[in-house]
Amino acid sequence: MDVPEDILELITSYLSGELNEEGIRRLVNWLNESADNKKLFLEYKKAWELQASIMEPAIKPEEEWENFRRKNLSAFMKNEVKEKRTNSRFGQSYWRIAASLALIFISALAAIYLFRNQEVEILQTQAIKEIFTLPDGSIITLAPNSKAIYDGSYGKKERKIMVTGWAYIKVEKNENLPFRALAGNLEILVSGTSFYIQSSATSQDALVVLESGKVKAYRKGNPSDAIELKPGQAASYISSKDIFTITHPEPNYAAWNTLRFYFNNTSLEEVVTLIERAYSIKVKLSSPDIGTCRLTATFDNQSPEAILQVIASALHLKLEGGNTEFVLKGMPCQSNK
Amino acid sequence: MKKYQPSLDRRLTEEDFKNLFLKEFANLKNYAHSIVKENETSSDIVQEAFLALWENREKFENERNPKPYLITIIRNKSINYLRNHKKYHPDLEAIEDWEQHLTVQSTDQYTQKQLKAKIQETLDHLPPKCREIFMMNRQKGLKYKDIASTLGISVKTVEAQMAKALKAFHDNLGEFIMLLLAFFMKIFF
């Protein structure tokens, strides 16, 4: 038995939390018409829950706990101090502070310019991503081989942070303390929101992808030509052309953080690059020709080995190696699907 | 329902509290989510319930299990949220049976694997536009109106495409749905 289209839309909107009062009334009227309608509704609800169990981001109690504690600092003040010192879970390199500016390459100049005479805090990652809490409670997740710098004035008059590489920032809402992030030649201004930001280590190229809330993005130092982004939109700066534009983000921009990959007729070359970056591993192709094979698949939070196994069997390749170095061997794909 | 067995022959210490939070958060969030149907809201509600528990922790001295207390608070807060947004209807509550979400519905690994494959397959066969919209909503958590403005289409179109996706999942997951509903009926009827 089929559900009329308009009712199906009501059910879908209801299950995704989008149905308003009028819609709910119409849905209930239909449900009360017959027991069959109720049964159909439950079937669709189950279908919704089944897809959600696979599709929706997994619940992460540890992150929720961090949020909880941060929000309710007064209740946990004593604990906070203690745990900061003894936290060993995320702790090994929790606040990695480089001793000397001399260690920093490109960003050193910019940092000196930005943070004159101030002592700076440098957050830096190596092979794995790390989560840091900033003094105001904002949270920054740094991708492998990325860096963020802020100084002692952070959180006093404003909040300013400079990013090289990829970072995901959840800004604690505070209308009185504007939050500015600088990446390459891109500057963005927000009050409370979450976004991904990226800048190249060697050029002024940069990209920001807004996840929720609002941000203004502009060329560094030119707030007058700001573009306001909506969730899901991206703005990028391309230094070779000195262009600053709104774009649609690539589907996998957040993969390094979420470990979710969406490949839709994506070339193996690109697939491999994304996986290498997300897991800090090396994947060699036995010949460059294989790189043109195309793959459609999604992966969610799986080990790199598991992902590569699936890819290998889908493309009739052989996977060798392990740990952090893999090789995909085989014949080039005949036709690009 | 899995029972929380606290070894509380004393006060609810910070450590007990943290352990309880880490252990129960996911289940309780599923419960709140089944009522309010919004991801962030359900997290907020569960966090508020835990804060209430923390502030009233002296009531939980000597073995009183805090979980029913959390569930009650979450239920009340969630229903209040629906009421405030004019989204509450007692008939829906009766039909949906939110409490079932407090139990972990486990399926064996084989079924789980098949289910995953089936969902992937369904996703792959959705028309590209429909899939894009569905992913923006389900994976990125964007609201219909944000999807509409990002893609420059109407909210009505988003609704229609979402419904189309749900229909595809419903039609392709028939066997799993029947399995789960039958299981559910056995317990409750």
Coordinates of C-alpha atoms in Angstrom, one line a residue, chain A residues 80-234:
Chain A
E80 CA 39.1 21.7 35.9
V81 CA 42.5 22.7 37.3
K82 CA 43.3 19.2 38.5
E83 CA 42.4 17.6 35.2
K84 CA 44.2 20.0 33.1
R85 CA 47.4 18.8 34.7
T86 CA 46.7 15.1 34.8
N87 CA 44.7 14.6 31.7
S88 CA 46.5 11.8 30.0
R89 CA 43.7 10.8 27.6
F90 CA 44.3 13.6 25.1
G91 CA 47.2 14.6 27.1
Q92 CA 50.5 13.5 25.6
S93 CA 50.9 16.6 23.7
Y94 CA 48.0 18.6 24.8
W95 CA 49.5 22.1 24.9
R96 CA 52.4 21.8 22.7
I97 CA 54.2 25.1 23.0
A98 CA 57.2 25.7 20.9
A99 CA 60.0 27.3 22.8
S100 CA 61.2 29.6 20.1
L101 CA 59.8 31.5 17.2
A102 CA 62.9 30.5 15.2
L103 CA 61.3 27.1 14.7
I104 CA 58.5 28.4 12.7
F105 CA 58.9 29.0 9.0
I106 CA 56.4 31.0 7.0
S107 CA 54.1 31.8 9.8
A108 CA 56.8 33.4 11.9
L109 CA 56.8 36.6 9.9
A110 CA 53.1 36.8 10.0
A111 CA 53.0 36.0 13.6
I112 CA 55.5 38.7 14.5
Y113 CA 53.4 41.2 12.5
L114 CA 50.2 40.1 14.1
F115 CA 51.3 39.6 17.6
R116 CA 54.0 42.3 18.1
N117 CA 55.9 42.0 21.3
Q118 CA 53.4 39.6 22.8
E119 CA 54.3 36.2 24.0
V120 CA 52.5 33.7 21.8
E121 CA 51.0 30.3 22.3
I122 CA 51.6 27.8 19.5
L123 CA 49.4 24.8 19.1
Q124 CA 51.0 22.3 16.7
T125 CA 50.2 18.8 15.6
Q126 CA 52.3 16.1 14.0
A127 CA 51.0 12.8 12.8
I128 CA 47.6 12.9 14.4
K129 CA 44.8 15.4 14.8
E130 CA 44.4 17.0 18.2
I131 CA 41.7 18.9 20.1
F132 CA 42.6 22.0 22.0
T133 CA 40.5 24.3 24.2
L134 CA 41.3 28.0 23.9
P135 CA 41.2 30.3 26.9
D136 CA 37.6 31.4 26.2
G137 CA 36.3 27.9 25.9
S138 CA 36.3 27.8 22.1
I139 CA 37.5 24.5 20.7
I140 CA 39.9 24.0 17.9
T141 CA 40.6 20.7 16.3
L142 CA 43.9 20.7 14.3
A143 CA 44.5 18.3 11.4
P144 CA 47.8 16.5 11.3
N145 CA 50.7 18.8 10.5
S146 CA 48.8 22.0 11.3
K147 CA 49.4 24.9 13.5
A148 CA 47.5 27.6 15.3
I149 CA 48.9 30.7 17.0
Y150 CA 47.4 33.2 19.4
D151 CA 48.8 35.6 21.9
G152 CA 48.3 36.8 25.5
S153 CA 45.7 39.3 24.5
Y154 CA 43.4 36.5 23.3
G155 CA 40.0 36.8 25.0
K156 CA 40.7 40.3 26.5
K157 CA 39.6 42.8 23.8
E158 CA 39.1 40.4 21.0
R159 CA 39.9 36.8 20.0
K160 CA 42.4 36.4 17.3
I161 CA 44.0 33.2 16.0
M162 CA 46.1 32.4 13.1
V163 CA 45.9 29.0 11.3
T164 CA 48.2 27.1 9.0
G165 CA 47.0 23.8 7.6
W166 CA 43.5 22.6 8.4
A167 CA 41.5 23.4 11.5
Y168 CA 38.0 23.0 12.7
I169 CA 36.9 25.7 15.1
K170 CA 33.9 25.8 17.3
V171 CA 33.7 29.4 18.6
E172 CA 32.2 30.0 22.0
K173 CA 29.4 32.6 21.5
N174 CA 30.4 36.0 22.9
E175 CA 29.0 39.1 21.2
N176 CA 31.4 41.4 23.0
L177 CA 34.5 39.6 21.9
P178 CA 34.6 39.2 18.2
F179 CA 36.5 36.2 17.0
R180 CA 38.9 36.7 14.1
A181 CA 40.7 33.8 12.3
L182 CA 43.4 34.4 9.8
A183 CA 44.6 32.0 7.3
G184 CA 46.8 33.0 4.4
N185 CA 45.3 36.1 2.9
L186 CA 41.9 35.3 4.3
E187 CA 40.4 36.8 7.4
I188 CA 37.1 35.9 8.9
L189 CA 35.1 37.5 11.6
V190 CA 32.5 35.6 13.7
S191 CA 30.7 35.8 17.1
G192 CA 29.7 32.2 17.7
T193 CA 29.7 29.5 15.1
S194 CA 31.6 26.5 13.8
F195 CA 33.6 26.3 10.7
Y196 CA 36.5 24.7 8.9
I197 CA 39.4 26.8 7.8
Q198 CA 42.5 25.9 5.8
S199 CA 45.6 27.7 4.6
S200 CA 48.6 26.6 2.7
A201 CA 51.9 26.6 4.4
T202 CA 53.7 27.9 1.3
S203 CA 51.3 30.4 -0.2
Q204 CA 48.6 32.8 0.8
D205 CA 45.8 30.5 -0.5
A206 CA 43.1 29.8 2.0
L207 CA 39.7 28.4 2.4
V208 CA 36.9 28.7 5.0
V209 CA 33.8 26.4 5.1
L210 CA 31.0 27.4 7.3
E211 CA 29.2 24.6 9.2
S212 CA 26.8 26.5 11.4
G213 CA 26.0 30.1 12.4
K214 CA 27.3 33.1 10.4
V215 CA 30.7 34.3 9.4
K216 CA 32.1 37.2 7.4
A217 CA 35.0 36.4 5.2
Y218 CA 37.3 39.0 3.5
R219 CA 40.8 39.6 2.2
K220 CA 43.1 40.2 5.1
G221 CA 42.7 43.7 6.3
N222 CA 39.8 44.6 4.1
P223 CA 36.7 44.0 6.1
S224 CA 34.8 46.4 3.8
D225 CA 34.7 43.7 1.0
A226 CA 33.4 41.1 3.4
I227 CA 31.2 38.2 2.1
E228 CA 28.7 36.8 4.5
L229 CA 28.6 33.0 4.3
K230 CA 25.7 30.7 5.0
P231 CA 26.0 27.2 6.4
G232 CA 27.4 24.8 3.9
Q233 CA 29.0 27.5 1.9
A234 CA 32.7 28.1 1.4

